PDB file of C-alpha atoms and ligand atoms in Angstrom:
ATOM      1  CA  MET A  19      17.412  18.149   2.272  1.00  0.00           C
ATOM      2  CA  ASP A  20      13.636  18.230   1.458  1.00  0.00           C
ATOM      3  CA  LEU A  21      12.056  14.822   2.374  1.00  0.00           C
ATOM      4  CA  ILE A  22       9.000  13.203   1.326  1.00  0.00           C
ATOM      5  CA  ASP A  23       6.942  10.015   1.922  1.00  0.00           C
ATOM      6  CA  LEU A  24       5.040   8.401  -1.021  1.00  0.00           C
ATOM      7  CA  HIS A  25       3.349   5.538   0.694  1.00  0.00           C
ATOM      8  CA  THR A  26       0.777   6.269   3.370  1.00  0.00           C
ATOM      9  CA  HIS A  27      -2.621   4.790   4.446  1.00  0.00           C
ATOM     10  CA  THR A  28      -5.493   6.665   6.159  1.00  0.00           C
ATOM     11  CA  THR A  29      -8.824   5.705   7.698  1.00  0.00           C
ATOM     12  CA  VAL A  30     -10.549   5.280   4.335  1.00  0.00           C
ATOM     13  CA  SER A  31      -8.579   2.030   4.173  1.00  0.00           C
ATOM     14  CA  ASP A  32      -6.377   0.426   6.954  1.00  0.00           C
ATOM     15  CA  GLY A  33      -4.665   3.457   8.407  1.00  0.00           C
ATOM     16  CA  SER A  34      -5.695   4.922  11.753  1.00  0.00           C
ATOM     17  CA  MET A  35      -5.542   8.695  10.772  1.00  0.00           C
ATOM     18  CA  LEU A  36      -8.082  10.741   9.104  1.00  0.00           C
ATOM     19  CA  PRO A  37      -6.917  12.044   5.623  1.00  0.00           C
ATOM     20  CA  GLU A  38      -6.933  15.610   6.921  1.00  0.00           C
ATOM     21  CA  ASP A  39      -5.005  14.627  10.061  1.00  0.00           C
ATOM     22  CA  LEU A  40      -2.559  12.738   8.223  1.00  0.00           C
ATOM     23  CA  VAL A  41      -1.725  15.892   6.031  1.00  0.00           C
ATOM     24  CA  LYS A  42      -1.326  17.987   9.348  1.00  0.00           C
ATOM     25  CA  TYR A  43       0.871  15.381  10.942  1.00  0.00           C
ATOM     26  CA  ALA A  44       3.172  15.025   7.806  1.00  0.00           C
ATOM     27  CA  LYS A  45       3.723  18.711   7.939  1.00  0.00           C
ATOM     28  CA  SER A  46       4.317  18.805  11.527  1.00  0.00           C
ATOM     29  CA  LYS A  47       7.029  16.101  10.985  1.00  0.00           C
ATOM     30  CA  GLY A  48       8.835  18.481   8.662  1.00  0.00           C
ATOM     31  CA  LEU A  49       8.192  16.762   5.508  1.00  0.00           C
ATOM     32  CA  LYS A  50       7.895  18.725   2.144  1.00  0.00           C
ATOM     33  CA  ALA A  51       5.364  16.393   0.492  1.00  0.00           C
ATOM     34  CA  ILE A  52       3.402  13.031   0.733  1.00  0.00           C
ATOM     35  CA  ALA A  53       1.335  10.838  -1.379  1.00  0.00           C
ATOM     36  CA  ILE A  54      -1.785   9.140   0.072  1.00  0.00           C
ATOM     37  CA  THR A  55      -2.092   5.642  -1.142  1.00  0.00           C
ATOM     38  CA  ASP A  56      -5.098   3.891   0.390  1.00  0.00           C
ATOM     39  CA  HIS A  57      -5.933   0.383  -0.760  1.00  0.00           C
ATOM     40  CA  ASP A  58      -8.570   0.267  -3.601  1.00  0.00           C
ATOM     41  CA  THR A  59      -9.964   3.858  -2.931  1.00  0.00           C
ATOM     42  CA  THR A  60      -9.531   7.401  -3.537  1.00  0.00           C
ATOM     43  CA  ASP A  61     -12.081   8.387  -0.995  1.00  0.00           C
ATOM     44  CA  GLY A  62      -9.695  10.014   1.348  1.00  0.00           C
ATOM     45  CA  LEU A  63      -7.991  12.336  -1.359  1.00  0.00           C
ATOM     46  CA  ASN A  64     -10.454  15.147  -1.706  1.00  0.00           C
ATOM     47  CA  GLY A  65     -10.280  15.926   1.972  1.00  0.00           C
ATOM     48  CA  ALA A  66      -6.543  15.545   2.116  1.00  0.00           C
ATOM     49  CA  LEU A  67      -6.183  17.775  -0.862  1.00  0.00           C
ATOM     50  CA  GLU A  68      -8.453  20.285   0.605  1.00  0.00           C
ATOM     51  CA  GLU A  69      -6.538  20.299   3.875  1.00  0.00           C
ATOM     52  CA  SER A  70      -3.219  20.463   2.065  1.00  0.00           C
ATOM     53  CA  LYS A  71      -4.333  23.707   0.280  1.00  0.00           C
ATOM     54  CA  ARG A  72      -5.508  25.163   3.505  1.00  0.00           C
ATOM     55  CA  ILE A  73      -2.297  24.518   5.411  1.00  0.00           C
ATOM     56  CA  GLY A  74       0.152  24.842   2.524  1.00  0.00           C
ATOM     57  CA  PHE A  75       1.432  21.414   2.051  1.00  0.00           C
ATOM     58  CA  GLU A  76       1.946  19.331  -1.054  1.00  0.00           C
ATOM     59  CA  VAL A  77      -0.147  15.960  -1.187  1.00  0.00           C
ATOM     60  CA  ILE A  78       0.175  13.792  -4.335  1.00  0.00           C
ATOM     61  CA  PRO A  79      -2.969  11.611  -5.063  1.00  0.00           C
ATOM     62  CA  GLY A  80      -2.276   7.988  -5.123  1.00  0.00           C
ATOM     63  CA  ILE A  81      -3.670   4.495  -4.697  1.00  0.00           C
ATOM     64  CA  GLU A  82      -2.323   0.960  -3.825  1.00  0.00           C
ATOM     65  CA  ILE A  83      -3.840  -2.136  -5.498  1.00  0.00           C
ATOM     66  CA  SER A  84      -3.192  -5.760  -5.076  1.00  0.00           C
ATOM     67  CA  ALA A  85      -2.333  -7.845  -8.070  1.00  0.00           C
ATOM     68  CA  ASP A  86      -2.855 -11.609  -8.565  1.00  0.00           C
ATOM     69  CA  PHE A  87       0.700 -13.008  -7.859  1.00  0.00           C
ATOM     70  CA  ASN A  88       2.142 -15.446  -5.399  1.00  0.00           C
ATOM     71  CA  PRO A  89       3.011 -14.614  -2.622  1.00  0.00           C
ATOM     72  CA  GLU A  90       1.821 -10.840  -2.912  1.00  0.00           C
ATOM     73  CA  MET A  91       2.411  -8.085  -5.303  1.00  0.00           C
ATOM     74  CA  HIS A  92       1.177  -4.578  -4.822  1.00  0.00           C
ATOM     75  CA  ILE A  93       1.048  -1.806  -7.496  1.00  0.00           C
ATOM     76  CA  LEU A  94       1.017   1.734  -6.408  1.00  0.00           C
ATOM     77  CA  GLY A  95      -0.527   4.405  -8.700  1.00  0.00           C
ATOM     78  CA  TYR A  96       0.596   8.097  -8.647  1.00  0.00           C
ATOM     79  CA  PHE A  97      -1.370  10.876 -10.168  1.00  0.00           C
ATOM     80  CA  PRO A  98       0.966  13.971 -10.047  1.00  0.00           C
ATOM     81  CA  ASN A  99      -1.242  15.810 -12.427  1.00  0.00           C
ATOM     82  CA  GLY A 100      -3.839  16.029  -9.645  1.00  0.00           C
ATOM     83  CA  ASP A 101      -6.495  14.115 -11.733  1.00  0.00           C
ATOM     84  CA  TYR A 102      -7.367  10.691 -10.549  1.00  0.00           C
ATOM     85  CA  VAL A 103     -11.142  10.263 -11.367  1.00  0.00           C
ATOM     86  CA  GLY A 104     -10.146   7.770 -14.317  1.00  0.00           C
ATOM     87  CA  ILE A 105      -9.396   5.032 -11.912  1.00  0.00           C
ATOM     88  CA  ALA A 106     -12.593   5.250  -9.830  1.00  0.00           C
ATOM     89  CA  GLY A 107     -14.438   2.497 -11.731  1.00  0.00           C
ATOM     90  CA  THR A 108     -11.756  -0.017 -11.590  1.00  0.00           C
ATOM     91  CA  LEU A 109     -11.427   0.454  -7.674  1.00  0.00           C
ATOM     92  CA  ALA A 110     -15.261   0.231  -7.190  1.00  0.00           C
ATOM     93  CA  ASP A 111     -15.153  -3.275  -8.838  1.00  0.00           C
ATOM     94  CA  LEU A 112     -12.233  -4.237  -6.556  1.00  0.00           C
ATOM     95  CA  ARG A 113     -14.088  -3.062  -3.482  1.00  0.00           C
ATOM     96  CA  LEU A 114     -17.135  -5.446  -4.336  1.00  0.00           C
ATOM     97  CA  LYS A 115     -14.731  -8.288  -4.347  1.00  0.00           C
ATOM     98  CA  ARG A 116     -13.476  -7.456  -0.856  1.00  0.00           C
ATOM     99  CA  GLU A 117     -16.888  -7.400   0.455  1.00  0.00           C
ATOM    100  CA  GLU A 118     -17.394 -11.024  -0.491  1.00  0.00           C
ATOM    101  CA  ARG A 119     -14.246 -12.178   1.153  1.00  0.00           C
ATOM    102  CA  ASN A 120     -14.451 -10.396   4.615  1.00  0.00           C
ATOM    103  CA  PRO A 121     -17.548 -12.292   5.851  1.00  0.00           C
ATOM    104  CA  ARG A 122     -15.942 -15.612   4.755  1.00  0.00           C
ATOM    105  CA  ILE A 123     -12.897 -14.950   6.851  1.00  0.00           C
ATOM    106  CA  VAL A 124     -15.077 -14.004   9.870  1.00  0.00           C
ATOM    107  CA  ASN A 125     -17.173 -17.380   9.444  1.00  0.00           C
ATOM    108  CA  LYS A 126     -14.158 -19.480   9.276  1.00  0.00           C
ATOM    109  CA  LEU A 127     -12.647 -17.633  12.486  1.00  0.00           C
ATOM    110  CA  ASN A 128     -16.146 -18.433  14.177  1.00  0.00           C
ATOM    111  CA  GLU A 129     -15.863 -22.113  13.121  1.00  0.00           C
ATOM    112  CA  LEU A 130     -12.356 -22.139  14.748  1.00  0.00           C
ATOM    113  CA  GLY A 131     -14.045 -21.015  17.962  1.00  0.00           C
ATOM    114  CA  LEU A 132     -13.056 -17.273  17.880  1.00  0.00           C
ATOM    115  CA  GLU A 133     -16.215 -15.107  18.666  1.00  0.00           C
ATOM    116  CA  ILE A 134     -16.092 -12.141  16.275  1.00  0.00           C
ATOM    117  CA  THR A 135     -18.659 -10.476  14.102  1.00  0.00           C
ATOM    118  CA  MET A 136     -18.629  -8.375  10.905  1.00  0.00           C
ATOM    119  CA  GLU A 137     -20.065  -5.512  13.031  1.00  0.00           C
ATOM    120  CA  GLU A 138     -17.152  -5.455  15.166  1.00  0.00           C
ATOM    121  CA  VAL A 139     -14.811  -5.376  12.211  1.00  0.00           C
ATOM    122  CA  PHE A 140     -16.796  -2.576  10.463  1.00  0.00           C
ATOM    123  CA  GLU A 141     -16.362  -0.601  13.598  1.00  0.00           C
ATOM    124  CA  LYS A 142     -12.653  -0.763  13.259  1.00  0.00           C
ATOM    125  CA  SER A 143     -12.808   0.232   9.593  1.00  0.00           C
ATOM    126  CA  SER A 144     -15.312   3.077  10.284  1.00  0.00           C
ATOM    127  CA  GLY A 145     -16.947   2.824   6.824  1.00  0.00           C
ATOM    128  CA  GLY A 146     -13.775   2.625   4.884  1.00  0.00           C
ATOM    129  CA  VAL A 147     -12.346  -0.034   2.736  1.00  0.00           C
ATOM    130  CA  THR A 148     -12.406  -3.067   5.142  1.00  0.00           C
ATOM    131  CA  GLY A 149      -9.667  -5.669   5.067  1.00  0.00           C
ATOM    132  CA  ARG A 150      -7.429  -8.277   7.184  1.00  0.00           C
ATOM    133  CA  PRO A 151      -5.925  -5.626   9.411  1.00  0.00           C
ATOM    134  CA  HIS A 152      -9.252  -4.606  10.823  1.00  0.00           C
ATOM    135  CA  ILE A 153     -10.135  -8.168  11.534  1.00  0.00           C
ATOM    136  CA  ALA A 154      -6.771  -8.338  13.150  1.00  0.00           C
ATOM    137  CA  LYS A 155      -7.439  -5.551  15.352  1.00  0.00           C
ATOM    138  CA  VAL A 156     -10.528  -7.128  16.781  1.00  0.00           C
ATOM    139  CA  LEU A 157      -8.725 -10.313  17.430  1.00  0.00           C
ATOM    140  CA  ILE A 158      -6.117  -8.244  19.385  1.00  0.00           C
ATOM    141  CA  GLU A 159      -8.889  -6.348  21.407  1.00  0.00           C
ATOM    142  CA  LYS A 160     -10.487  -9.706  22.231  1.00  0.00           C
ATOM    143  CA  GLY A 161      -7.245 -11.177  23.405  1.00  0.00           C
ATOM    144  CA  TYR A 162      -7.313 -13.950  20.847  1.00  0.00           C
ATOM    145  CA  VAL A 163      -3.864 -12.639  19.652  1.00  0.00           C
ATOM    146  CA  GLN A 164      -1.201 -10.213  21.030  1.00  0.00           C
ATOM    147  CA  SER A 165      -0.321  -8.438  17.829  1.00  0.00           C
ATOM    148  CA  LEU A 166      -1.111  -7.806  14.044  1.00  0.00           C
ATOM    149  CA  GLU A 167       1.777 -10.357  13.150  1.00  0.00           C
ATOM    150  CA  GLU A 168       0.343 -12.955  15.317  1.00  0.00           C
ATOM    151  CA  ALA A 169      -3.069 -12.604  13.765  1.00  0.00           C
ATOM    152  CA  PHE A 170      -1.667 -12.973  10.372  1.00  0.00           C
ATOM    153  CA  ASP A 171       0.768 -15.824  11.233  1.00  0.00           C
ATOM    154  CA  LYS A 172      -1.862 -17.725  13.106  1.00  0.00           C
ATOM    155  CA  TYR A 173      -4.884 -17.201  11.003  1.00  0.00           C
ATOM    156  CA  LEU A 174      -5.049 -14.490   8.183  1.00  0.00           C
ATOM    157  CA  ALA A 175      -1.890 -14.828   6.038  1.00  0.00           C
ATOM    158  CA  CYS A 176      -1.855 -16.867   2.920  1.00  0.00           C
ATOM    159  CA  GLY A 177      -1.682 -20.593   3.810  1.00  0.00           C
ATOM    160  CA  ARG A 178      -3.083 -20.015   7.199  1.00  0.00           C
ATOM    161  CA  PRO A 179      -6.650 -21.598   8.300  1.00  0.00           C
ATOM    162  CA  ALA A 180      -8.832 -18.321   7.860  1.00  0.00           C
ATOM    163  CA  TYR A 181      -7.110 -17.319   4.597  1.00  0.00           C
ATOM    164  CA  PHE A 182      -9.366 -16.735   1.734  1.00  0.00           C
ATOM    165  CA  LYS A 183      -8.031 -15.542  -1.715  1.00  0.00           C
ATOM    166  CA  LYS A 184      -9.569 -12.289  -2.989  1.00  0.00           C
ATOM    167  CA  GLU A 185     -10.189 -12.050  -6.603  1.00  0.00           C
ATOM    168  CA  LYS A 186      -7.600  -9.677  -7.935  1.00  0.00           C
ATOM    169  CA  LEU A 187      -6.394  -8.048 -11.269  1.00  0.00           C
ATOM    170  CA  THR A 188      -3.445  -9.399 -12.926  1.00  0.00           C
ATOM    171  CA  PRO A 189      -0.329  -7.206 -12.667  1.00  0.00           C
ATOM    172  CA  ARG A 190      -0.771  -6.488 -16.294  1.00  0.00           C
ATOM    173  CA  GLN A 191      -4.305  -5.251 -15.747  1.00  0.00           C
ATOM    174  CA  CYS A 192      -3.261  -3.282 -12.655  1.00  0.00           C
ATOM    175  CA  ILE A 193      -0.569  -1.456 -14.711  1.00  0.00           C
ATOM    176  CA  ARG A 194      -2.903  -0.751 -17.679  1.00  0.00           C
ATOM    177  CA  GLU A 195      -5.750   0.616 -15.630  1.00  0.00           C
ATOM    178  CA  ILE A 196      -3.387   3.069 -13.732  1.00  0.00           C
ATOM    179  CA  ASN A 197      -1.571   4.124 -17.130  1.00  0.00           C
ATOM    180  CA  ALA A 198      -5.011   4.523 -18.795  1.00  0.00           C
ATOM    181  CA  ALA A 199      -6.341   6.691 -15.955  1.00  0.00           C
ATOM    182  CA  GLY A 200      -3.123   8.965 -16.432  1.00  0.00           C
ATOM    183  CA  GLY A 201      -1.189   7.642 -13.511  1.00  0.00           C
ATOM    184  CA  LEU A 202       2.241   6.282 -12.945  1.00  0.00           C
ATOM    185  CA  PRO A 203       2.235   2.530 -12.030  1.00  0.00           C
ATOM    186  CA  VAL A 204       4.845   1.633  -9.499  1.00  0.00           C
ATOM    187  CA  LEU A 205       5.847  -1.702  -8.050  1.00  0.00           C
ATOM    188  CA  ALA A 206       5.395  -1.538  -4.333  1.00  0.00           C
ATOM    189  CA  HIS A 207       7.770  -3.027  -1.591  1.00  0.00           C
ATOM    190  CA  PRO A 208       9.435  -5.486  -4.030  1.00  0.00           C
ATOM    191  CA  ILE A 209      11.176  -7.300  -1.010  1.00  0.00           C
ATOM    192  CA  TYR A 210       7.697  -8.825  -0.346  1.00  0.00           C
ATOM    193  CA  LEU A 211       8.116 -10.708  -3.584  1.00  0.00           C
ATOM    194  CA  ARG A 212      11.018 -12.510  -1.884  1.00  0.00           C
ATOM    195  CA  MET A 213      13.093 -12.606  -4.920  1.00  0.00           C
ATOM    196  CA  GLU A 214      16.752 -12.339  -5.588  1.00  0.00           C
ATOM    197  CA  TYR A 215      18.453 -10.110  -8.070  1.00  0.00           C
ATOM    198  CA  GLU A 216      18.158 -12.394 -10.999  1.00  0.00           C
ATOM    199  CA  GLN A 217      14.431 -13.396 -10.705  1.00  0.00           C
ATOM    200  CA  LEU A 218      13.536  -9.706  -9.929  1.00  0.00           C
ATOM    201  CA  ASP A 219      15.549  -8.576 -13.013  1.00  0.00           C
ATOM    202  CA  ILE A 220      13.351 -11.031 -15.182  1.00  0.00           C
ATOM    203  CA  LEU A 221      10.079  -9.981 -13.515  1.00  0.00           C
ATOM    204  CA  LEU A 222      10.915  -6.345 -14.051  1.00  0.00           C
ATOM    205  CA  GLU A 223      11.700  -6.895 -17.736  1.00  0.00           C
ATOM    206  CA  GLU A 224       8.321  -8.272 -18.113  1.00  0.00           C
ATOM    207  CA  LEU A 225       6.529  -5.660 -16.055  1.00  0.00           C
ATOM    208  CA  VAL A 226       8.200  -2.821 -17.826  1.00  0.00           C
ATOM    209  CA  LYS A 227       6.966  -4.216 -21.277  1.00  0.00           C
ATOM    210  CA  LYS A 228       3.442  -4.099 -19.579  1.00  0.00           C
ATOM    211  CA  GLY A 229       3.821  -0.485 -18.854  1.00  0.00           C
ATOM    212  CA  LEU A 230       5.378  -0.307 -15.304  1.00  0.00           C
ATOM    213  CA  LYS A 231       7.024   3.176 -14.899  1.00  0.00           C
ATOM    214  CA  GLY A 232       8.657   2.961 -11.316  1.00  0.00           C
ATOM    215  CA  ILE A 233       9.765   0.884  -8.486  1.00  0.00           C
ATOM    216  CA  GLU A 234       9.549   1.602  -4.718  1.00  0.00           C
ATOM    217  CA  ALA A 235      13.290   1.159  -3.966  1.00  0.00           C
ATOM    218  CA  TYR A 236      13.224   2.887  -0.584  1.00  0.00           C
ATOM    219  CA  TYR A 237      10.931   0.966   1.867  1.00  0.00           C
ATOM    220  CA  ALA A 238      10.745   0.819   5.742  1.00  0.00           C
ATOM    221  CA  ASP A 239      11.481  -2.891   5.822  1.00  0.00           C
ATOM    222  CA  ASN A 240      14.403  -2.931   3.422  1.00  0.00           C
ATOM    223  CA  THR A 241      18.004  -3.864   4.307  1.00  0.00           C
ATOM    224  CA  SER A 242      20.440  -1.450   3.030  1.00  0.00           C
ATOM    225  CA  ARG A 243      21.632  -4.216   0.780  1.00  0.00           C
ATOM    226  CA  GLN A 244      18.094  -4.620  -0.568  1.00  0.00           C
ATOM    227  CA  THR A 245      17.752  -0.966  -1.197  1.00  0.00           C
ATOM    228  CA  ARG A 246      21.123  -1.071  -3.223  1.00  0.00           C
ATOM    229  CA  MET A 247      19.811  -3.967  -5.329  1.00  0.00           C
ATOM    230  CA  LEU A 248      16.598  -2.132  -6.035  1.00  0.00           C
ATOM    231  CA  LEU A 249      18.374   1.054  -7.016  1.00  0.00           C
ATOM    232  CA  LYS A 250      20.510  -0.825  -9.459  1.00  0.00           C
ATOM    233  CA  LEU A 251      17.543  -2.624 -10.953  1.00  0.00           C
ATOM    234  CA  ALA A 252      15.798   0.755 -11.261  1.00  0.00           C
ATOM    235  CA  GLU A 253      18.841   2.171 -13.278  1.00  0.00           C
ATOM    236  CA  LYS A 254      19.167  -0.965 -15.480  1.00  0.00           C
ATOM    237  CA  HIS A 255      15.338  -0.901 -16.374  1.00  0.00           C
ATOM    238  CA  SER A 256      15.076   2.893 -16.624  1.00  0.00           C
ATOM    239  CA  LEU A 257      12.513   2.934 -13.974  1.00  0.00           C
ATOM    240  CA  LEU A 258      11.389   5.974 -11.802  1.00  0.00           C
ATOM    241  CA  VAL A 259      12.565   5.502  -8.067  1.00  0.00           C
ATOM    242  CA  THR A 260      10.047   6.042  -5.374  1.00  0.00           C
ATOM    243  CA  GLY A 261      10.021   5.551  -1.764  1.00  0.00           C
ATOM    244  CA  GLY A 262       7.686   5.322   1.267  1.00  0.00           C
ATOM    245  CA  SER A 263       7.306   4.048   4.825  1.00  0.00           C
ATOM    246  CA  ASP A 264       3.751   2.500   4.326  1.00  0.00           C
ATOM    247  CA  PHE A 265       2.530   4.467   7.238  1.00  0.00           C
ATOM    248  CA  HIS A 266      -0.613   2.812   8.904  1.00  0.00           C
ATOM    249  CA  GLY A 267      -0.708   4.658  12.135  1.00  0.00           C
ATOM    250  CA  SER A 268      -1.694   2.556  15.147  1.00  0.00           C
ATOM    251  CA  PHE A 269      -2.045  -0.536  12.687  1.00  0.00           C
ATOM    252  CA  LYS A 270       1.691  -0.580  12.451  1.00  0.00           C
ATOM    253  CA  PRO A 271       2.919   1.406  15.511  1.00  0.00           C
ATOM    254  CA  ASP A 272       6.670   0.760  14.774  1.00  0.00           C
ATOM    255  CA  ILE A 273       6.568   2.706  11.630  1.00  0.00           C
ATOM    256  CA  ASP A 274       6.534   6.559  11.541  1.00  0.00           C
ATOM    257  CA  ILE A 275       5.615   8.710   8.563  1.00  0.00           C
ATOM    258  CA  GLY A 276       8.714   9.746   6.560  1.00  0.00           C
ATOM    259  CA  VAL A 277      11.230   7.846   8.600  1.00  0.00           C
ATOM    260  CA  GLY A 278       9.829   4.404   8.697  1.00  0.00           C
ATOM    261  CA  ARG A 279      11.538   2.580  11.370  1.00  0.00           C
ATOM    262  CA  GLY A 280      14.085   5.251  11.728  1.00  0.00           C
ATOM    263  CA  ASN A 281      16.099   4.502   8.674  1.00  0.00           C
ATOM    264  CA  LEU A 282      14.271   6.238   5.793  1.00  0.00           C
ATOM    265  CA  HIS A 283      15.025   9.507   4.134  1.00  0.00           C
ATOM    266  CA  ILE A 284      13.395   9.967   0.757  1.00  0.00           C
ATOM    267  CA  PRO A 285      14.537  12.932  -1.326  1.00  0.00           C
ATOM    268  CA  TYR A 286      12.016  15.381  -2.876  1.00  0.00           C
ATOM    269  CA  ASP A 287      14.108  14.965  -6.193  1.00  0.00           C
ATOM    270  CA  LEU A 288      12.346  11.614  -6.560  1.00  0.00           C
ATOM    271  CA  LEU A 289       9.032  13.290  -6.801  1.00  0.00           C
ATOM    272  CA  VAL A 290      10.419  15.960  -9.329  1.00  0.00           C
ATOM    273  CA  ASN A 291      11.295  13.167 -11.681  1.00  0.00           C
ATOM    274  CA  MET A 292       7.721  11.837 -11.399  1.00  0.00           C
ATOM    275  CA  LYS A 293       6.265  15.023 -12.145  1.00  0.00           C
ATOM    276  CA  MET A 294       8.524  15.491 -15.117  1.00  0.00           C
ATOM    277  CA  GLN A 295       7.674  12.069 -16.656  1.00  0.00           C
ATOM    278  CA  LYS A 296       3.828  13.181 -16.435  1.00  0.00           C
ATOM    279  CA  GLY A 297       4.627  16.649 -17.616  1.00  0.00           C
ATOM    280  CA  ALA A 298       3.046  18.159 -14.319  1.00  0.00           C
ATOM    281  CA  SER A 299       3.916  21.679 -13.225  1.00  0.00           C
ATOM    282  CA  LEU A 300       6.978  21.334 -10.924  1.00  0.00           C
TER     283      LEU A 300
HETATM  284  P1  AMP B 411      -6.172  -7.212   2.641  1.00  0.00           P
HETATM  285  O1  AMP B 411      -6.217  -5.853   1.975  1.00  0.00           O
HETATM  286  O2  AMP B 411      -7.549  -7.349   3.489  1.00  0.00           O
HETATM  287  O3  AMP B 411      -5.665  -8.318   2.073  1.00  0.00           O
HETATM  288  O4  AMP B 411      -4.859  -6.825   3.836  1.00  0.00           O
HETATM  289  C1  AMP B 411      -3.716  -6.448   3.284  1.00  0.00           C
HETATM  290  C2  AMP B 411      -3.079  -5.719   4.492  1.00  0.00           C
HETATM  291  O5  AMP B 411      -2.675  -6.440   5.384  1.00  0.00           O
HETATM  292  C3  AMP B 411      -1.805  -4.723   3.886  1.00  0.00           C
HETATM  293  O6  AMP B 411      -1.906  -3.452   4.418  1.00  0.00           O
HETATM  294  C4  AMP B 411      -0.778  -5.563   4.648  1.00  0.00           C
HETATM  295  O7  AMP B 411       0.159  -4.534   5.053  1.00  0.00           O
HETATM  296  C5  AMP B 411      -1.333  -6.199   5.789  1.00  0.00           C
HETATM  297  N1  AMP B 411      -0.591  -7.429   5.865  1.00  0.00           N
HETATM  298  C6  AMP B 411      -0.536  -8.489   5.031  1.00  0.00           C
HETATM  299  N2  AMP B 411       0.230  -9.557   5.362  1.00  0.00           N
HETATM  300  C7  AMP B 411       0.565  -9.205   6.750  1.00  0.00           C
HETATM  301  C8  AMP B 411       1.371  -9.838   7.705  1.00  0.00           C
HETATM  302  N3  AMP B 411       1.863 -11.014   7.530  1.00  0.00           N
HETATM  303  N4  AMP B 411       1.550  -9.072   8.890  1.00  0.00           N
HETATM  304  C9  AMP B 411       1.075  -7.953   9.086  1.00  0.00           C
HETATM  305  N5  AMP B 411       0.344  -7.264   8.147  1.00  0.00           N
HETATM  306  C10 AMP B 411       0.027  -7.866   7.014  1.00  0.00           C
HETATM  307 ZN1   ZN B 412      -2.444  -1.172   4.148  1.00  0.00          ZN
HETATM  308 FE1   FE B 413       1.276  -2.919   0.252  1.00  0.00          FE
HETATM  309 FE1   FE B 414       0.620   0.029   1.797  1.00  0.00          FE
END
């Protein structure tokens, strides 16, 4: 069966592989196609698409944006037609909001007695979209915590002492902007919403009215029961089914492209359905 991965990050956000290297890596793993879905930026897509042409491997341009929702809602946007320029302005605004937040987190950590500077954080993000995983990496290197999870649990997660809310778009605005730019808006990793079937059913009904087109039913951290629930909801709401590992390279070393924690196999047919919905060439 031809397999794909529709959720990956590169060095232009909080992944550890350069876009070109990620494309080569995906091909070497025997995948048929990937989507690149960096947080709040399309900066990696040009390089990735050039590499994909050079080596003969299919790359779908994508993005991931955070919506204002408790505890956390991420919306993926896919551009199977290849044209993603329409989303650039929206993303530029979101990046500005991040730039306000990171120094506040670092200041708070300093107040808590942890010696860390924005320069060190920027070194980890090497000029890309900078966020909490980069701050976490500095904390690990300096020995303040042992792992990314510990950094979030102790300091960075919502409700922890160094958490600052980032100004975000509402779910409706995220969905509208992606649709307006010609993309397919998809609800990412629904399990992070921590909802049972009935609540999610109601939420999806609302999001579909706002223009949601798909749901990430296959995800590295799902149990098989959760995956079955999401597939059932996708069918009920006539949503496209997508799937991805949320590959971040060394930022999440337990997760590999395509396979996630070893449990994922995402069929190419899902991508065919996405292309058909957009009238893209198959
Ligand atoms: P930011 O964009 O700065 O809000 O950071 C979001 C990133 O942090 C996403 O890529 C998440 O995968 C990661 N993240 C969020 N919460 C956690 C957590 N509790 N443990 C590990 N990573 C997390
Ligand atoms: Zn990420
Ligand atoms: Fe996410
Ligand atoms: Fe992600």
